[in-house]
PDB file of C-alpha atoms in Angstrom:
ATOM      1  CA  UNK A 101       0.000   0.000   0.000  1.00  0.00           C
ATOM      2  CA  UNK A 102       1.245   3.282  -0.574  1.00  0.00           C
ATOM      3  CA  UNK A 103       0.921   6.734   1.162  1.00  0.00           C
ATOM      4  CA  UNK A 104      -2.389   7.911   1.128  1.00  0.00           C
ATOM      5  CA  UNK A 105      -3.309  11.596   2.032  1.00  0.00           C
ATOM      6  CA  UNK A 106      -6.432  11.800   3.886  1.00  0.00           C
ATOM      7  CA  UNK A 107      -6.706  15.249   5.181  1.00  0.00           C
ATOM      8  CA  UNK A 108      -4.570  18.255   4.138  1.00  0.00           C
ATOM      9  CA  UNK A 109      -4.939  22.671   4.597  1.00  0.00           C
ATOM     10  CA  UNK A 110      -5.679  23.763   0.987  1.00  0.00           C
ATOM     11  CA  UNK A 111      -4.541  27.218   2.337  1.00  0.00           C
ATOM     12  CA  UNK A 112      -1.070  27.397   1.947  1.00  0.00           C
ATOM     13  CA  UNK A 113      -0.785  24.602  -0.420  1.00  0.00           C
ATOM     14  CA  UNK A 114       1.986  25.675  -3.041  1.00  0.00           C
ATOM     15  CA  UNK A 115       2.225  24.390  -7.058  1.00  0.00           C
ATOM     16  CA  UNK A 116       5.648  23.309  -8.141  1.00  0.00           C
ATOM     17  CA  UNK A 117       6.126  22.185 -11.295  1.00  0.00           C
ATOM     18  CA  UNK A 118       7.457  19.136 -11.864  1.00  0.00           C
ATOM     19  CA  UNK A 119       9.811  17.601 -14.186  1.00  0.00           C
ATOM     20  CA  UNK A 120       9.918  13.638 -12.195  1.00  0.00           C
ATOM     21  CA  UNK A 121       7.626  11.575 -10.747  1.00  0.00           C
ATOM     22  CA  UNK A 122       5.791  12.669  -7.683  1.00  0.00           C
ATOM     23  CA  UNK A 123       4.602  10.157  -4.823  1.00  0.00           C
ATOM     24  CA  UNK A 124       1.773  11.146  -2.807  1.00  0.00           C
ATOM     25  CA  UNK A 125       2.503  11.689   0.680  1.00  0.00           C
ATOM     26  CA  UNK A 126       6.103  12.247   0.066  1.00  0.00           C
ATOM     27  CA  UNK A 127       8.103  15.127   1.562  1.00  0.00           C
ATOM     28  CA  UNK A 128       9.234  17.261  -1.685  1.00  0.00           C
ATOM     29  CA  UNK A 129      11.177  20.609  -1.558  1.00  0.00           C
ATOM     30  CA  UNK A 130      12.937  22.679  -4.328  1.00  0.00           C
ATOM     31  CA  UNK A 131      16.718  22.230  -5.153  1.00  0.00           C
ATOM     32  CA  UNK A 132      19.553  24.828  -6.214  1.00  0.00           C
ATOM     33  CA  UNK A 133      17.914  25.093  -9.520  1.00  0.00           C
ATOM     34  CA  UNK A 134      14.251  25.540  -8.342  1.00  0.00           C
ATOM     35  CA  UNK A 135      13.379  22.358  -9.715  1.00  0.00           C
ATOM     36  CA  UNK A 136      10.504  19.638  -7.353  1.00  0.00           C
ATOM     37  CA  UNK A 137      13.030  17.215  -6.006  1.00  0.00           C
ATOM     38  CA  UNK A 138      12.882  15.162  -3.270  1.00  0.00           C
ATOM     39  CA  UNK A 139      13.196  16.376   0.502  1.00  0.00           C
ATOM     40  CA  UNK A 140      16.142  14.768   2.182  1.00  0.00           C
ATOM     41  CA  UNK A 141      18.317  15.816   5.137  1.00  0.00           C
ATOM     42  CA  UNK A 142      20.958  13.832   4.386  1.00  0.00           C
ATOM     43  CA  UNK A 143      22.106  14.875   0.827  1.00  0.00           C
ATOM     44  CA  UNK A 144      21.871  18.488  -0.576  1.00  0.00           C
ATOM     45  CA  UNK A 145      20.077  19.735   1.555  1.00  0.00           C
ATOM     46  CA  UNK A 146      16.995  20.038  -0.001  1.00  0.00           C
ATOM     47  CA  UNK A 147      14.531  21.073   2.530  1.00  0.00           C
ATOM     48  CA  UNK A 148      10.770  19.830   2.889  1.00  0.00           C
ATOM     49  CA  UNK A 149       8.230  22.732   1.724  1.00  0.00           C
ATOM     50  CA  UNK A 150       5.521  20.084   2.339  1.00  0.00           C
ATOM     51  CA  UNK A 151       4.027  16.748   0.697  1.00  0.00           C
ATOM     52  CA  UNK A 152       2.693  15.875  -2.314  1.00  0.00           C
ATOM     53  CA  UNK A 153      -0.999  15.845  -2.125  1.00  0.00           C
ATOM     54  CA  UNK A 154      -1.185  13.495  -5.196  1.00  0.00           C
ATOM     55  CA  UNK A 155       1.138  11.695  -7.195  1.00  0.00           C
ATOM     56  CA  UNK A 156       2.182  12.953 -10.545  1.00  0.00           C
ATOM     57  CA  UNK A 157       3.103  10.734 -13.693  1.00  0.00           C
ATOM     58  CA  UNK A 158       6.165  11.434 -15.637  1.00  0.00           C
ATOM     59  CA  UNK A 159       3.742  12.029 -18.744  1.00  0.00           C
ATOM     60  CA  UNK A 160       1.769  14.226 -16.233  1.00  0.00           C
ATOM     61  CA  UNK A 161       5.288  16.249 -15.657  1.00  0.00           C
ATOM     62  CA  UNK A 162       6.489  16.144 -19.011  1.00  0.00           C
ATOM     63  CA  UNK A 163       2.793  17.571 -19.818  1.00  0.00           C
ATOM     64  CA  UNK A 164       4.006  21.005 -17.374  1.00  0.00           C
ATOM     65  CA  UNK A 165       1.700  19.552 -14.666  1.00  0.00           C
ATOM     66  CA  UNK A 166       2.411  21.451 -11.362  1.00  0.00           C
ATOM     67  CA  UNK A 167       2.592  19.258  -7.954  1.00  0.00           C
ATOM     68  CA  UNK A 168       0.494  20.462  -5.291  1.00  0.00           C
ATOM     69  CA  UNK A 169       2.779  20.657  -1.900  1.00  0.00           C
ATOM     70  CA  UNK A 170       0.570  20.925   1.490  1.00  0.00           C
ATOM     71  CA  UNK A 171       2.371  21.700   4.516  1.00  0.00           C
ATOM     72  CA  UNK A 172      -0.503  20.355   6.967  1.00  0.00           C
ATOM     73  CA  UNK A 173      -2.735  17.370   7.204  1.00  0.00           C
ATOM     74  CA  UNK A 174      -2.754  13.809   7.848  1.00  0.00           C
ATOM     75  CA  UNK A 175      -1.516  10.816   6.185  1.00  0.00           C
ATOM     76  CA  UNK A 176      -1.229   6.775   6.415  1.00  0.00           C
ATOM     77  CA  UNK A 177       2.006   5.758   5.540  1.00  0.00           C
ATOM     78  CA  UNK A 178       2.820   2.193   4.103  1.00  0.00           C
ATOM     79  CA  UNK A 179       5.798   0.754   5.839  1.00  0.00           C
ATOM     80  CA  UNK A 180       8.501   1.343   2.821  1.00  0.00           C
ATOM     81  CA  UNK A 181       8.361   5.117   3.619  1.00  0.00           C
ATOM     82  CA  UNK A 182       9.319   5.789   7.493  1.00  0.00           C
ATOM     83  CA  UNK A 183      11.612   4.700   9.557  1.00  0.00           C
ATOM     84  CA  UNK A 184      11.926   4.151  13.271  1.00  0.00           C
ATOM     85  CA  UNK A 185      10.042   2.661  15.774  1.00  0.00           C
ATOM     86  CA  UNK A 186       6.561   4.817  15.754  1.00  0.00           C
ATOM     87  CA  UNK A 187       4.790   5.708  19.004  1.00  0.00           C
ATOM     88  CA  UNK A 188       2.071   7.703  19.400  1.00  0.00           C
ATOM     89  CA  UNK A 189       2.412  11.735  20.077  1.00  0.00           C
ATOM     90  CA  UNK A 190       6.693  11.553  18.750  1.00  0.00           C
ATOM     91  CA  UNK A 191       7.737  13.734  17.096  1.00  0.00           C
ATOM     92  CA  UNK A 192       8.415  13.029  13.192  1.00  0.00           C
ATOM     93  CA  UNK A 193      11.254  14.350  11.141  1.00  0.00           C
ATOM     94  CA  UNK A 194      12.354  14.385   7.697  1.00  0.00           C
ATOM     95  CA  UNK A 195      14.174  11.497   6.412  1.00  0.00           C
ATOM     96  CA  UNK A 196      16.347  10.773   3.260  1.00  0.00           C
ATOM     97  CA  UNK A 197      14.149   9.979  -0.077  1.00  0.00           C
ATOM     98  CA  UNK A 198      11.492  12.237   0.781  1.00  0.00           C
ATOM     99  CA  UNK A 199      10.759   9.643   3.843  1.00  0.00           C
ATOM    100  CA  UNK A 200       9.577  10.408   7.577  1.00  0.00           C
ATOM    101  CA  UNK A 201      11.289   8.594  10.599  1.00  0.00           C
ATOM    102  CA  UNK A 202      10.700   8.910  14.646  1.00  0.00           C
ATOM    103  CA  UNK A 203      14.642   8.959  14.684  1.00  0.00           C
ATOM    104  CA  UNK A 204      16.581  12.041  15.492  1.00  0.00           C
ATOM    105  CA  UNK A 205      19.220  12.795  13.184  1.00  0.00           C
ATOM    106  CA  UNK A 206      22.664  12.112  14.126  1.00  0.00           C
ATOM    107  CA  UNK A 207      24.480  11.892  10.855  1.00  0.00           C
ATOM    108  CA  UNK A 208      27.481  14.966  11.103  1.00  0.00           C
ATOM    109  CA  UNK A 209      25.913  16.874   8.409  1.00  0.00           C
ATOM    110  CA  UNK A 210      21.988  16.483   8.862  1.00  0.00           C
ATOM    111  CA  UNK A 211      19.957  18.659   8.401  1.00  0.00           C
ATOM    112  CA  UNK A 212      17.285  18.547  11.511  1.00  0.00           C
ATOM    113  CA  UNK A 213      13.880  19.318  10.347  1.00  0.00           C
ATOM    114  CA  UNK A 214      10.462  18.363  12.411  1.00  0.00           C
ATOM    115  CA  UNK A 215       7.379  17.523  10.367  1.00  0.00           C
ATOM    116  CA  UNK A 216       4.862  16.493  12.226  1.00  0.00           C
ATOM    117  CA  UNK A 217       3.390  13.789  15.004  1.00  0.00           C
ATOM    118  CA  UNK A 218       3.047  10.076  15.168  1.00  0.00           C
ATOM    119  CA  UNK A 219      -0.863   9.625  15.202  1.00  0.00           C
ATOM    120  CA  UNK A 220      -0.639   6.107  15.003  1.00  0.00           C
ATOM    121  CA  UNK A 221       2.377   3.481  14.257  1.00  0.00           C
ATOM    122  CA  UNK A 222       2.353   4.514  10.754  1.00  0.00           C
ATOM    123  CA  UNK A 223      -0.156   7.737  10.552  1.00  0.00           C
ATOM    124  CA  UNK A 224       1.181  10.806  11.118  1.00  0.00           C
ATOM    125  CA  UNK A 225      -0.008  14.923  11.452  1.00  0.00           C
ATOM    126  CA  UNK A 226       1.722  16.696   9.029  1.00  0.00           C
ATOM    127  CA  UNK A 227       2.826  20.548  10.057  1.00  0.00           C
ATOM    128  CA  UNK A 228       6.339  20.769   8.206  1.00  0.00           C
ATOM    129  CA  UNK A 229       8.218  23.167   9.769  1.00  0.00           C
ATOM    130  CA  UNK A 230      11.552  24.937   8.518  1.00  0.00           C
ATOM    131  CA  UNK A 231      14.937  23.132   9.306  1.00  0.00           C
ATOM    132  CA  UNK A 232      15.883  24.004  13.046  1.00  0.00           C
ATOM    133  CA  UNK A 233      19.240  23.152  13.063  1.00  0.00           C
ATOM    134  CA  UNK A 234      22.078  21.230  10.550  1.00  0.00           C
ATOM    135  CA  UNK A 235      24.441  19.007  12.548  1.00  0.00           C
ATOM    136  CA  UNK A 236      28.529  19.642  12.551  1.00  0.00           C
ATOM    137  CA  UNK A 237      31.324  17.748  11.381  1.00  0.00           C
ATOM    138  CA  UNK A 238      32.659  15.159  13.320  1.00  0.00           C
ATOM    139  CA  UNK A 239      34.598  15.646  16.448  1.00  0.00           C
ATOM    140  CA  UNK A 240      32.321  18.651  17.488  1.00  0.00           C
ATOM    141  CA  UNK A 241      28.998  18.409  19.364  1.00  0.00           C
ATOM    142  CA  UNK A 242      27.810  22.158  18.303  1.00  0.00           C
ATOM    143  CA  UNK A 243      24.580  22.776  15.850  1.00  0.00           C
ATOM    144  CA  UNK A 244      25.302  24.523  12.660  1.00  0.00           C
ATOM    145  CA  UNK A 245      23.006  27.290  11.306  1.00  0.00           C
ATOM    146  CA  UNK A 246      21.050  25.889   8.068  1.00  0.00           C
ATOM    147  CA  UNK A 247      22.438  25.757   5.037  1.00  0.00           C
TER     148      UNK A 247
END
């Protein structure tokens, strides 16, 4: 089963048009070149705007389709897209691949950026929030600003 988005803000919803697949549920920002990619806060960074409220077909992108990115509401997960063992009420963060996981990053470099609540052990309440904090290079145990 894959994502599926049950409940999202159309307020604040932003279209991004896309040039690649898009997965529903998904965490999707913009990289250096203002292009949809893929949120991750491992690689890049490219930072989580919000999630794909639908998917999008390559012919749909190569058509100049535009991805609609919410930044609030709720959505079932299927187990290939988080991480972690999930609790109810933890906190949720942005993983690589556009993922969620209930673990904190710890990977010198990360990027740490909360997006919502564990509503279930794979349901969670969306509210991406900007990046907090990026993590140093090794041998240091200081917070970077964000890149």
């Amino acid at each position: 089963m894959a994502a599926q988005v049950t409940k999202y803000v159309v307020e604040g919803a932003i279209a991004v048009p896309s040039a690649i697949v898009a997965t529903e549920g998904l965490l999707y920002g913009v990289d250096t070149s203002g292009n949809l990619a893929l949120a991750d806060c491992h690689t890049g960074p490219v930072h989580a705007l919000g999630f794909s409220v639908k998917g999008v077909s390559l012919a749909d992108a190569a058509a100049g389709r535009t991805v609609a990115l919410a930044r609030q509401g709720i959505i079932q997960l299927s187990s290939t897209e988080i991480t972690g063992s999930w609790t109810i009420g933890q906190e949720v963060y942005l993983e690589q691949s556009g993922k969620y996981t209930t673990v904190f990053p710890a990977v010198n470099g990360d990027t740490i950026q909360a997006v919502g609540i564990a509503i279930g052990t794979n349901k969670v309440a969306v509210t991406v929030m900007p990046p907090i904090a990026k993590l140093q290079a090794a041998g240091t145990s200081t917070l970077a600003g964000v890149a």
